[in-house]
């Protein structure tokens, strides 16, 4: 099995560097996004990964989209972040093979995964076993509607820690805590700190509502290894480049110190 993406994620943890993933929603990609991808192809401020997925997308073959992104921006690994089993594409580099462990809906805990296990084990996708937790201040967003689960609250510290640890002990190699796309407040710094302290070498991915450099800074300072940015980049593609430049500056500062 290929290991390019897992190596890159684990390297972030080992070197204490920070990474940024640009989340592209196949349903919403527009001409501004395409222009940005074309620019990225020869830009020094590249995201570490492109995540591809949407909470509601159920439509057509994603391979042509993957192919087009790869042609324009060949050096950035494309990681599938599927809202359902219909969002697979063999031409992507890797797949976040998630189980929604903050919820109790069997469909997203195990059923979706069972349906695709045989297919993906025969593909050349790099499989990233991921415990996926929805955590916010009680806001119900499209991912909650889609998965028919409620988010854990930022105040439910013990429950969130227990859930992340259970995922890790079950062998999930990545923990992704998501406030949900467009969340008005992101995963709290307290939660990120608490979970990060107990993760050892397991990469911690944080996303949802990261729409300012201040929020990204807080997320990284609290211990996130990778920040996922969707809506803010969709609305203002230049924000993505600013966020990446900021992350590069943080990493450089770490190196100098
Ligand atoms: C492993 C396989 C094949 C499927 C996993 C299926 C699971 C467990 C999904 C988790 C629950 C879920 C529905 C996650 C959605 C993740 C996602 C791609 C969010 C992005 O949200 P947007 O589509 O950007 O939100 P908007 O609809 O607001 O744009
Ligand atoms: O669109 P935003 O709010 O950046 O969220 C990204 C992602 O974490 C959602 O699942
Ligand atoms: Mg979206």
GROMACS .gro file of N, CA and C in nm, residues 99 103-113 147 149:
model
   42
   99UNK      N    1  -1.468   0.660   1.069
   99UNK     CA    2  -1.587   0.614   1.139
   99UNK      C    3  -1.631   0.732   1.226
  103UNK      N    4  -2.090   0.994   1.721
  103UNK     CA    5  -2.232   0.965   1.708
  103UNK      C    6  -2.262   0.818   1.731
  104UNK      N    7  -2.388   0.784   1.727
  104UNK     CA    8  -2.428   0.644   1.751
  104UNK      C    9  -2.516   0.593   1.637
  105UNK      N   10  -2.488   0.644   1.517
  105UNK     CA   11  -2.562   0.597   1.400
  105UNK      C   12  -2.481   0.487   1.331
  106UNK      N   13  -2.530   0.362   1.338
  106UNK     CA   14  -2.452   0.250   1.283
  106UNK      C   15  -2.415   0.268   1.136
  107UNK      N   16  -2.498   0.342   1.064
  107UNK     CA   17  -2.472   0.366   0.923
  107UNK      C   18  -2.334   0.432   0.902
  108UNK      N   19  -2.301   0.528   0.990
  108UNK     CA   20  -2.175   0.601   0.975
  108UNK      C   21  -2.064   0.548   1.066
  109UNK      N   22  -2.104   0.462   1.162
  109UNK     CA   23  -2.003   0.397   1.247
  109UNK      C   24  -1.937   0.284   1.169
  110UNK      N   25  -2.020   0.205   1.095
  110UNK     CA   26  -1.962   0.085   1.032
  110UNK      C   27  -2.025   0.046   0.897
  111UNK      N   28  -2.153   0.080   0.873
  111UNK     CA   29  -2.221   0.028   0.754
  111UNK      C   30  -2.158   0.079   0.623
  112UNK      N   31  -2.136   0.210   0.616
  112UNK     CA   32  -2.076   0.268   0.495
  112UNK      C   33  -1.940   0.202   0.465
  113UNK      N   34  -1.866   0.175   0.571
  113UNK     CA   35  -1.732   0.118   0.556
  113UNK      C   36  -1.739  -0.027   0.505
  147UNK      N   37  -2.568   1.293   0.868
  147UNK     CA   38  -2.531   1.172   0.943
  147UNK      C   39  -2.633   1.137   1.051
  149UNK      N   40  -2.669   1.259   1.339
  149UNK     CA   41  -2.605   1.253   1.471
  149UNK      C   42  -2.595   1.395   1.526
   0.00000   0.00000   0.00000
